[in-house]
């Protein structure tokens, strides 16, 4: 039996599409490449044998090179559902280079039966499966599938390997205290992956991880990735005093954030401890202001309190609330869109992450919809950009998607966004005991860089007046939260850009339809004329139309173009058809015009056309690779068509008519 020894392991984290959650357009203000590092792979690395040489490639900050794969003995890939397109490309590349592939993480765990090209699946929580796989692999007896049947004791989980990532490339670091959530929301996959009994690390264990991170020299934001940090209130109340002590002794080096349930507002002691520990943000799943929908999805915890009062109470303790909202529940009323807009504006939640409901695999929602024969396809994991529901909603689909776009567009006008920011900062300003981080030179440099970038970019933007009003108001009336005001401004820039990308496809489709109609009308007019000039104008018309459509498409985000695939393919086919018509036109005129004159004139305009095509090709290959799949045929065929036409004019029988 052949044994495989591992000395070099390559860890790959696939690319995440740009979305509300990527914060791409905000983190660039402070020179960062990605918001968060891949904590799962960093933890996996800590579980590997100590003698392994491990290299991690996060495709969100650097390209994966073939050399990285070839230099390794085996490749480990972890991915979420939203990363599945990039994930599959990595798997395919590894297959082509003959490297064994091991995968895990949320996406493979929920959908492994649909994934091809993978040698080994190590699913569930790695603490229970990785060691067995490594032993079997090195003994030549590895199975195709390893699945954790029990939940591991995470008090035995080692600290993540911070040394395998370039920490300067990330805006925020990550730690984990617990796994699991005690609640039972129908749409949630977390309780399926990690269970409903929260498992926590020991206080000493978690403080040790904070110390290791501190010793790397990192200072700034730390996101505690727990699905519900307060899922076990008794234990977290034992941890928080230790975090407070850690922060006070070191001058509050970390700005903490996490995810928590809204019942945080019901526990004054817990809320006070979190504020004193340096928590400045908590993501809360609010979902909807409609009580009937909350009850239907088993989110009773949000019906036991006044939503707005709870949100404002948390804010007044100096903790920003970031809210998750969902549209598409069965019990959503017709006026849900207006109600969501009104609620969000009153809440003072600047970052209101509104998404369409998606049925994730292995959730209660998915199982129910399967029984009701309402599942259309598998979820993309992106409930904000692709605008494609993977199930049949009770509401009309067009009404739902158009209503969703209306909500997002309304809440992310600069005026409405800054109004929510002012509500938040007014509430946060009421907390006088907010911990203040010790100002070190690196922290000061980062803050100043963000401030200058914000001022000079946003002041001269299309929303510069709203920005200036917000900037000055908080500078002079709320100086205690001015740093937060700058942060909110920078985040607003990202949110405005993403909103434009989400709402752009609608008008782009209409623009393309209009442009095609215009081309067809002009083509008909030109074909009725019997002059060589009309032929040359047809060529320019083709190229001009394609170029204009390309410019419009470039305003649409990469992950927004998926549902335009059919339209784009139609454009490509139509352009090919135009060239075919042109060729027929030339053949018809063979006997009525001088071929030499026609060929001479065509040769004159050929360089300009080919130059334009070359630029388009360069843009496709380098800057805008993602549009290649829609326009490859049109762009790459154009040069060949021009050459064929020149050849045709020289020898009419040399080239067959395209059918």
XYZ file of C-alpha atoms in Angstrom:
659
model
C 0.000 0.000 0.000
C 1.430 3.337 -1.093
C 1.956 5.883 1.659
C 1.877 9.655 1.167
C 3.991 11.814 3.426
C 3.198 15.490 3.888
C 5.916 18.052 4.500
C 4.358 21.052 2.740
C 0.649 21.885 2.931
C -0.975 24.708 0.985
C -4.073 26.342 2.486
C -6.281 28.289 0.060
C -9.095 30.680 0.920
C -11.151 31.407 -2.234
C -12.169 34.850 -3.389
C -15.305 36.392 -1.883
C -17.473 38.446 -4.273
C -17.812 42.150 -3.549
C -20.930 42.762 -1.454
C -22.239 44.790 1.471
C -20.265 42.427 3.721
C -16.910 42.750 1.968
C -16.445 46.437 2.931
C -14.101 46.660 -0.064
C -14.773 50.301 -0.917
C -14.264 51.343 2.725
C -11.118 49.463 3.717
C -9.257 50.883 0.726
C -9.333 54.253 2.537
C -6.855 52.863 5.079
C -4.827 50.841 2.598
C -6.187 47.386 3.427
C -6.926 44.546 1.004
C -9.581 42.597 2.947
C -11.793 43.120 5.957
C -11.045 39.855 7.790
C -8.505 37.020 7.677
C -9.595 33.371 7.204
C -9.866 32.382 10.873
C -11.056 28.864 10.026
C -7.873 28.044 8.111
C -5.735 29.747 10.754
C -7.319 27.448 13.347
C -6.932 24.437 11.052
C -3.233 25.259 10.720
C -2.908 25.155 14.505
C -4.367 21.631 14.478
C -1.856 20.340 11.919
C 1.280 18.399 12.915
C 4.010 20.757 14.071
C 6.533 19.517 11.501
C 4.394 20.567 8.527
C 5.401 23.636 6.548
C 2.193 25.574 5.929
C 1.589 28.333 3.399
C -1.745 30.171 3.300
C -2.971 31.996 0.198
C -5.956 34.242 0.782
C -7.203 35.016 -2.722
C -8.867 38.166 -1.415
C -5.460 39.776 -0.961
C -3.224 37.938 -3.435
C -3.459 35.737 -6.516
C -3.074 31.980 -6.285
C -0.060 30.968 -8.361
C 0.497 27.596 -10.001
C 3.903 27.550 -8.324
C 2.220 27.617 -4.900
C 0.268 24.500 -5.805
C 3.183 22.678 -7.425
C 5.448 23.387 -4.439
C 2.999 21.737 -2.023
C 2.327 18.093 -1.226
C -1.394 18.605 -0.699
C -3.925 21.464 -0.915
C -6.545 22.298 1.731
C -9.453 24.577 0.753
C -12.130 26.026 3.021
C -15.099 27.979 1.682
C -18.477 29.493 2.415
C -21.365 29.128 -0.029
C -20.834 32.626 -1.414
C -17.292 31.587 -2.439
C -18.312 28.489 -4.389
C -17.507 29.882 -7.848
C -13.939 30.736 -6.865
C -13.746 27.497 -4.862
C -14.547 25.381 -7.928
C -11.936 27.190 -10.014
C -9.286 26.416 -7.396
C -10.304 22.750 -7.308
C -10.154 22.557 -11.109
C -6.706 24.173 -11.173
C -5.388 21.738 -8.567
C -6.810 18.820 -10.578
C -5.053 20.032 -13.722
C -1.751 20.200 -11.829
C -2.164 16.734 -10.328
C -2.411 17.780 -6.673
C -4.606 16.088 -4.081
C -7.373 18.328 -2.769
C -8.861 18.318 0.734
C -11.870 20.534 1.414
C -13.966 21.587 4.377
C -15.894 24.540 5.737
C -19.571 25.561 5.536
C -20.011 25.127 1.779
C -18.556 21.605 1.419
C -20.218 20.537 4.676
C -23.677 21.481 3.397
C -23.250 20.569 -0.282
C -20.503 17.952 -0.629
C -22.667 15.636 -2.741
C -22.775 18.295 -5.477
C -19.040 19.051 -5.552
C -16.760 17.352 -8.077
C -12.994 17.095 -8.352
C -12.306 16.758 -4.627
C -10.183 13.896 -3.326
C -11.076 14.170 0.359
C -13.910 15.814 2.256
C -13.153 16.631 5.909
C -16.490 17.989 7.067
C -17.900 19.473 10.231
C -15.659 20.800 12.981
C -12.059 19.858 12.248
C -11.079 19.108 15.854
C -12.863 15.741 15.526
C -11.804 14.733 12.026
C -8.507 16.279 10.927
C -6.179 14.138 13.020
C -7.811 10.926 11.794
C -7.564 12.052 8.186
C -3.873 12.989 8.491
C -3.038 9.605 10.022
C -4.981 7.704 7.364
C -3.523 9.772 4.535
C 0.058 9.189 5.596
C -0.687 5.468 5.980
C -2.227 5.312 2.518
C -5.702 4.427 3.849
C -7.511 7.763 3.622
C -11.245 7.659 2.916
C -13.086 10.004 0.569
C -15.328 11.372 3.331
C -14.709 12.263 6.969
C -17.697 13.606 8.856
C -17.721 14.745 12.478
C -20.611 13.006 14.227
C -20.172 14.818 17.556
C -19.472 18.374 18.654
C -15.881 18.876 19.854
C -14.840 20.314 23.187
C -13.415 23.658 22.080
C -11.618 24.167 25.380
C -9.026 21.917 23.721
C -8.802 23.992 20.531
C -5.369 25.633 20.115
C -4.962 29.369 19.369
C -5.145 30.331 15.689
C -1.908 30.702 13.720
C -1.578 34.456 13.230
C 1.913 33.926 11.832
C 0.659 32.494 8.524
C -1.205 35.659 7.435
C 0.042 39.113 6.506
C -1.770 41.041 9.222
C -1.045 44.421 7.636
C -3.347 43.523 4.741
C -6.469 43.162 6.934
C -8.643 45.837 8.485
C -9.749 43.687 11.418
C -8.504 40.560 13.174
C -10.733 37.702 14.348
C -11.104 35.541 17.438
C -13.703 32.986 18.486
C -15.102 32.429 21.960
C -18.092 30.152 21.368
C -19.922 28.062 18.781
C -23.650 27.513 18.516
C -26.785 29.493 19.347
C -29.661 28.626 21.726
C -32.360 30.021 19.437
C -34.179 28.258 16.620
C -34.589 30.612 13.643
C -36.015 28.674 10.707
C -33.692 30.104 8.035
C -30.445 29.805 10.020
C -27.777 27.234 9.149
C -25.614 27.964 12.197
C -27.679 25.801 14.519
C -27.394 22.987 11.970
C -23.601 23.308 11.800
C -22.791 24.024 15.451
C -25.889 23.075 17.420
C -28.222 24.877 19.792
C -26.141 24.356 22.924
C -23.418 27.036 22.924
C -19.948 25.651 23.610
C -17.422 28.119 24.966
C -13.715 28.394 25.575
C -12.386 28.938 29.087
C -11.744 32.562 30.109
C -8.011 31.881 30.538
C -7.912 30.225 27.130
C -9.565 33.164 25.396
C -7.424 35.750 27.194
C -4.368 33.780 26.097
C -5.492 34.157 22.482
C -5.930 37.898 22.995
C -2.431 38.032 24.479
C -0.926 36.161 21.529
C -2.618 38.590 19.153
C -1.420 41.556 21.221
C 2.145 40.236 21.168
C 2.152 40.242 17.358
C 1.992 44.033 17.563
C -1.491 44.273 16.090
C -3.676 47.115 17.375
C -7.189 47.905 16.225
C -10.462 46.144 15.541
C -11.033 42.566 16.677
C -14.212 40.819 15.576
C -15.311 37.970 17.852
C -16.944 35.733 15.262
C -19.373 33.903 17.550
C -22.797 33.363 16.041
C -24.241 34.662 19.307
C -21.628 35.929 21.751
C -24.203 36.045 24.564
C -25.688 32.617 23.815
C -24.527 31.466 27.246
C -24.942 34.575 29.386
C -23.662 33.008 32.599
C -20.336 32.064 31.040
C -19.839 35.275 29.102
C -20.349 37.235 32.333
C -17.366 35.344 33.746
C -15.283 36.121 30.675
C -16.009 39.851 30.378
C -14.311 40.938 33.644
C -11.147 39.215 32.394
C -11.381 41.073 29.074
C -11.882 44.353 30.954
C -8.760 43.670 33.012
C -6.772 42.789 29.861
C -7.895 45.962 28.079
C -7.301 48.293 31.029
C -3.786 46.969 31.650
C -2.792 47.581 28.005
C -4.615 50.829 27.280
C -7.493 49.278 25.312
C -5.485 48.061 22.301
C -8.494 46.300 20.757
C -11.815 47.709 19.582
C -14.130 44.736 19.978
C -17.176 43.803 17.925
C -19.325 40.694 17.704
C -22.734 39.208 16.891
C -25.425 39.028 19.555
C -29.147 38.505 19.939
C -31.386 41.475 20.679
C -32.079 40.253 24.214
C -28.720 41.837 25.058
C -30.781 44.958 25.772
C -32.739 43.118 28.464
C -29.667 42.464 30.623
C -28.257 45.698 32.073
C -25.336 43.941 33.761
C -24.264 42.209 30.568
C -24.653 45.370 28.511
C -22.540 47.349 30.972
C -19.813 44.693 31.022
C -19.592 44.656 27.234
C -19.353 48.442 27.098
C -16.573 48.482 29.706
C -14.748 45.695 27.851
C -14.421 47.906 24.780
C -17.161 46.545 22.532
C -18.111 49.257 20.058
C -20.333 47.264 17.704
C -22.749 44.335 17.781
C -24.422 42.816 14.751
C -28.030 41.925 15.592
C -30.423 39.899 13.462
C -33.566 42.046 13.495
C -34.980 40.645 10.226
C -38.340 42.445 10.105
C -40.615 44.761 12.106
C -43.588 42.484 11.257
C -44.425 40.353 14.294
C -46.336 37.744 12.271
C -43.221 37.061 10.202
C -41.009 36.847 13.296
C -43.337 34.272 14.853
C -43.563 32.273 11.629
C -39.764 31.931 11.388
C -39.369 30.946 15.059
C -37.727 34.235 16.030
C -39.853 34.719 19.133
C -36.971 36.381 20.982
C -37.531 39.506 18.867
C -41.226 39.670 19.756
C -40.729 39.879 23.518
C -39.478 43.442 23.512
C -39.947 46.719 21.676
C -37.448 46.540 18.828
C -36.670 50.245 18.533
C -36.337 50.771 22.290
C -33.940 47.829 22.547
C -31.794 49.098 19.687
C -31.571 52.602 21.141
C -30.749 51.243 24.594
C -27.735 49.372 23.227
C -26.628 52.449 21.279
C -26.821 54.618 24.391
C -24.253 52.338 26.032
C -21.752 53.345 23.343
C -22.275 50.202 21.247
C -23.287 50.599 17.616
C -25.956 48.203 16.387
C -25.458 46.805 12.903
C -28.698 45.197 11.779
C -29.620 42.306 9.535
C -32.953 42.606 7.697
C -34.681 40.129 5.388
C -37.372 40.475 2.737
C -39.305 37.540 1.299
C -40.928 35.863 4.306
C -44.251 34.125 3.649
C -46.049 36.476 6.033
C -44.636 39.702 4.621
C -47.542 42.109 3.961
C -47.864 44.186 0.795
C -46.518 47.276 2.560
C -43.430 45.488 3.926
C -41.077 47.624 1.831
C -42.368 50.909 3.218
C -42.406 49.461 6.743
C -38.800 48.310 6.483
C -37.674 51.717 5.217
C -39.524 53.548 7.997
C -38.250 51.200 10.707
C -34.646 51.367 9.541
C -34.713 55.170 9.455
C -36.118 55.365 12.994
C -33.634 52.798 14.297
C -30.506 54.858 13.694
C -28.745 51.792 12.265
C -26.406 53.126 9.557
C -25.281 49.700 8.361
C -28.642 48.048 7.764
C -27.800 44.905 5.819
C -30.978 44.165 3.868
C -31.111 40.934 1.894
C -33.562 38.661 0.147
C -34.499 35.481 1.974
C -32.491 32.487 0.784
C -33.084 28.846 1.631
C -29.692 27.536 2.710
C -29.069 23.769 2.505
C -29.906 21.646 5.551
C -31.963 24.339 7.269
C -35.482 24.003 8.608
C -36.591 26.479 5.949
C -35.047 24.428 3.151
C -36.643 21.207 4.387
C -40.064 22.864 4.637
C -39.840 24.349 1.163
C -38.792 20.989 -0.275
C -41.957 19.455 1.199
C -43.991 22.304 -0.292
C -42.290 21.812 -3.702
C -41.053 25.419 -3.682
C -37.273 24.988 -4.061
C -35.991 26.197 -7.430
C -32.237 25.661 -7.090
C -29.377 25.831 -4.624
C -28.521 29.099 -2.908
C -25.636 31.193 -4.194
C -24.998 32.400 -0.659
C -25.275 36.006 -1.850
C -28.651 37.397 -0.830
C -27.919 40.991 -1.848
C -26.436 41.031 -5.343
C -27.663 38.331 -7.690
C -31.375 39.078 -7.068
C -32.190 35.445 -7.797
C -34.402 33.654 -5.296
C -33.772 29.942 -4.938
C -37.365 29.274 -3.927
C -40.877 30.295 -4.935
C -42.014 33.090 -2.587
C -45.611 33.800 -1.659
C -45.213 37.320 -3.018
C -44.852 37.865 -6.763
C -41.137 37.507 -7.588
C -40.875 40.727 -9.594
C -42.727 42.641 -6.886
C -40.327 41.251 -4.286
C -37.090 41.935 -6.161
C -38.162 45.404 -7.284
C -39.338 46.163 -3.743
C -35.999 44.987 -2.385
C -34.125 47.317 -4.721
C -36.428 50.161 -3.690
C -35.671 49.563 0.000
C -31.916 49.468 -0.527
C -31.969 52.511 -2.768
C -34.056 54.463 -0.238
C -32.014 53.724 2.872
C -28.699 54.356 1.140
C -29.340 57.771 -0.275
C -26.665 59.961 1.346
C -29.352 62.052 3.056
C -31.072 59.063 4.692
C -27.802 57.336 5.560
C -26.336 60.392 7.289
C -29.619 60.950 9.131
C -29.289 57.461 10.656
C -25.644 58.157 11.471
C -26.674 61.290 13.352
C -29.265 59.341 15.340
C -26.665 56.714 16.229
C -23.983 59.226 17.234
C -26.454 61.250 19.272
C -27.333 58.103 21.219
C -23.711 56.966 21.579
C -22.698 60.425 22.775
C -24.933 59.949 25.815
C -22.556 57.290 27.207
C -19.871 59.279 29.052
C -17.743 56.333 30.187
C -16.773 54.962 26.789
C -13.292 53.393 27.000
C -10.726 55.264 24.931
C -7.858 53.433 23.261
C -4.326 54.501 24.043
C -3.150 56.573 21.074
C -0.069 54.910 19.600
C 1.771 56.159 16.531
C 0.469 53.360 14.236
C -3.117 53.926 15.416
C -2.759 57.689 14.920
C -1.298 57.169 11.449
C -4.171 54.871 10.455
C -6.785 57.317 11.764
C -5.203 60.277 9.973
C -4.910 58.320 6.747
C -8.594 57.439 6.911
C -9.543 61.029 7.776
C -7.603 62.602 4.901
C -8.808 59.999 2.401
C -12.383 60.485 3.543
C -12.216 64.267 3.337
C -10.569 64.588 -0.055
C -12.471 61.753 -1.755
C -15.926 62.228 -0.288
C -16.008 66.017 -0.181
C -15.614 66.150 -3.962
C -17.990 63.277 -4.650
C -21.551 63.508 -5.898
C -22.771 63.574 -2.290
C -20.156 66.066 -1.084
C -22.668 68.556 0.355
C -24.402 65.941 2.548
C -20.986 64.674 3.629
C -19.783 68.170 4.573
C -22.893 68.888 6.651
C -22.452 65.616 8.529
C -18.702 66.136 8.971
C -19.012 69.655 10.407
C -22.023 68.878 12.597
C -20.196 66.110 14.439
C -16.860 67.908 14.534
C -18.338 70.871 16.408
C -21.291 69.418 18.337
C -20.163 65.854 19.135
C -16.350 65.835 19.223
C -16.424 62.844 21.580
C -17.687 60.625 18.767
C -15.937 62.366 15.863
C -13.717 59.331 15.174
C -16.873 57.234 14.862
C -18.349 59.900 12.556
C -15.380 59.617 10.199
C -15.669 55.827 10.309
C -19.360 56.023 9.415
C -18.576 58.389 6.538
C -16.023 55.989 5.103
C -18.433 53.079 5.464
C -21.096 55.147 3.746
C -18.888 55.436 0.675
C -18.811 51.636 0.431
C -22.551 51.298 0.985
C -23.385 53.920 -1.647
C -21.177 52.154 -4.203
C -22.663 48.743 -3.470
C -26.197 50.125 -3.682
C -25.463 51.551 -7.117
C -24.120 48.187 -8.196
C -27.224 46.363 -6.970
C -29.671 48.718 -8.648
C -27.647 49.189 -11.854
C -28.585 45.975 -13.733
C -32.176 47.101 -14.229
C -31.301 50.235 -16.135
C -28.408 48.482 -17.871
C -30.737 45.888 -19.361
C -33.057 48.626 -20.616
C -30.091 50.529 -22.034
C -28.849 47.467 -23.916
C -32.299 46.795 -25.362
C -32.519 50.426 -26.495
C -29.040 50.334 -28.022
C -29.784 47.139 -29.949
C -32.994 48.633 -31.284
C -31.105 51.748 -32.401
C -28.455 49.645 -34.130
C -31.086 47.621 -35.965
C -32.911 50.748 -37.164
C -29.710 52.387 -38.386
C -28.557 49.162 -39.986
C -31.775 48.973 -41.991
C -31.389 52.586 -43.101
C -27.792 52.079 -44.160
C -28.509 48.864 -46.033
C -31.009 50.689 -48.240
C -28.229 52.932 -49.526
C -25.969 51.851 -52.381
C -22.707 53.568 -51.465
C -19.483 52.110 -50.062
C -19.604 54.695 -47.266
C -22.692 53.004 -45.843
C -20.732 49.794 -45.434
C -17.972 51.520 -43.485
C -20.539 53.272 -41.313
C -22.031 49.874 -40.480
C -18.653 48.688 -39.222
C -18.247 51.759 -37.033
C -21.816 51.391 -35.820
C -21.119 47.841 -34.650
C -17.964 48.787 -32.811
C -19.503 51.923 -31.296
C -22.512 49.993 -29.966
C -20.352 47.305 -28.392
C -18.019 49.871 -26.835
C -20.887 51.869 -25.353
C -22.447 48.751 -23.892
C -19.094 47.743 -22.440
C -18.737 51.080 -20.661
C -22.170 50.690 -19.124
C -21.446 47.129 -18.065
C -18.284 48.171 -16.272
C -20.425 50.132 -13.822
C -22.043 46.906 -12.716
C -20.346 44.849 -10.022
C -18.879 41.468 -10.912
C -21.428 39.514 -8.906
C -24.342 41.585 -10.238
C -23.976 40.432 -13.827
C -25.027 36.818 -13.344
C -28.700 37.320 -14.123
C -27.771 39.372 -17.201
C -25.994 36.398 -18.732
C -28.778 35.667 -21.201
C -28.991 39.309 -22.279
C -25.233 39.524 -22.730
C -25.157 36.332 -24.792
C -27.942 37.770 -26.948
C -25.867 40.900 -27.484
C -22.926 38.772 -28.569
C -25.070 36.757 -30.964
C -26.610 39.919 -32.421
C -23.207 41.451 -33.049
C -22.141 38.325 -34.887
C -25.355 38.571 -36.881
C -24.544 42.172 -37.800
C -21.197 41.124 -39.240
C -22.935 38.371 -41.181
C -25.376 40.899 -42.646
C -22.450 43.118 -43.548
C -20.771 40.249 -45.387
C -23.952 39.532 -47.340
C -24.196 43.228 -48.149
C -20.659 43.222 -49.548
C -21.436 40.175 -51.694
C -24.566 41.846 -53.063
C -22.557 44.900 -54.065
C -19.739 42.957 -55.723
C -21.045 43.721 -59.161
C -22.002 47.348 -58.593
C -18.954 48.932 -56.941
C -15.232 48.880 -57.571
C -13.613 46.256 -55.369
C -10.281 48.070 -55.291
C -11.903 51.260 -53.986
C -13.842 49.316 -51.386
C -10.776 47.427 -50.265
C -8.693 50.616 -50.079
C -11.266 52.374 -47.950
C -11.644 49.342 -45.709
C -7.884 49.190 -45.230
C -7.930 52.855 -44.179
C -10.394 52.332 -41.353
C -9.029 48.931 -40.360
C -6.211 50.246 -38.052
C -8.603 52.390 -36.020
C -11.036 49.512 -35.626
C -8.330 47.043 -34.661
C -6.870 49.523 -32.173
C -10.242 49.806 -30.477
C -10.650 46.042 -30.471
C -7.155 45.641 -29.012
C -8.030 47.996 -26.163
C -11.221 46.072 -25.491
C -9.236 42.836 -25.483
C -6.694 44.308 -23.052
C -9.444 45.478 -20.720
C -11.039 42.041 -20.800
C -7.775 40.263 -20.041
C -6.505 42.612 -17.351
C -8.924 45.028 -15.724
C -12.308 43.529 -16.494
C -11.750 39.807 -16.847
C -15.180 39.052 -15.455
C -17.025 40.360 -18.549
C -15.077 38.104 -20.872
C -17.606 35.281 -20.680
C -20.338 37.548 -22.052
C -18.407 39.365 -24.746
C -15.600 37.006 -25.736
C -17.281 35.964 -28.944
C -18.148 39.511 -29.967
C -14.783 41.081 -29.147
C -12.471 38.310 -30.214
C -14.382 37.580 -33.404
C -14.386 41.221 -34.494
C -10.756 41.286 -35.622
C -11.184 38.025 -37.512
C -14.294 39.372 -39.216
C -12.485 42.497 -40.400
C -9.649 40.378 -41.823
C -12.134 38.039 -43.480
C -13.909 40.970 -45.112
C -10.634 42.324 -46.496
C -9.824 38.873 -47.856
C -13.307 38.567 -49.287
C -12.942 41.798 -51.216
C -9.678 40.553 -52.676
C -11.075 37.126 -53.563
C -14.881 36.859 -53.262
C -14.773 33.076 -53.554
C -12.162 32.536 -50.827
C -14.411 32.793 -47.814
C -17.759 31.114 -47.302
C -20.721 33.101 -46.073
C -21.278 32.721 -42.331
C -24.511 30.949 -41.481
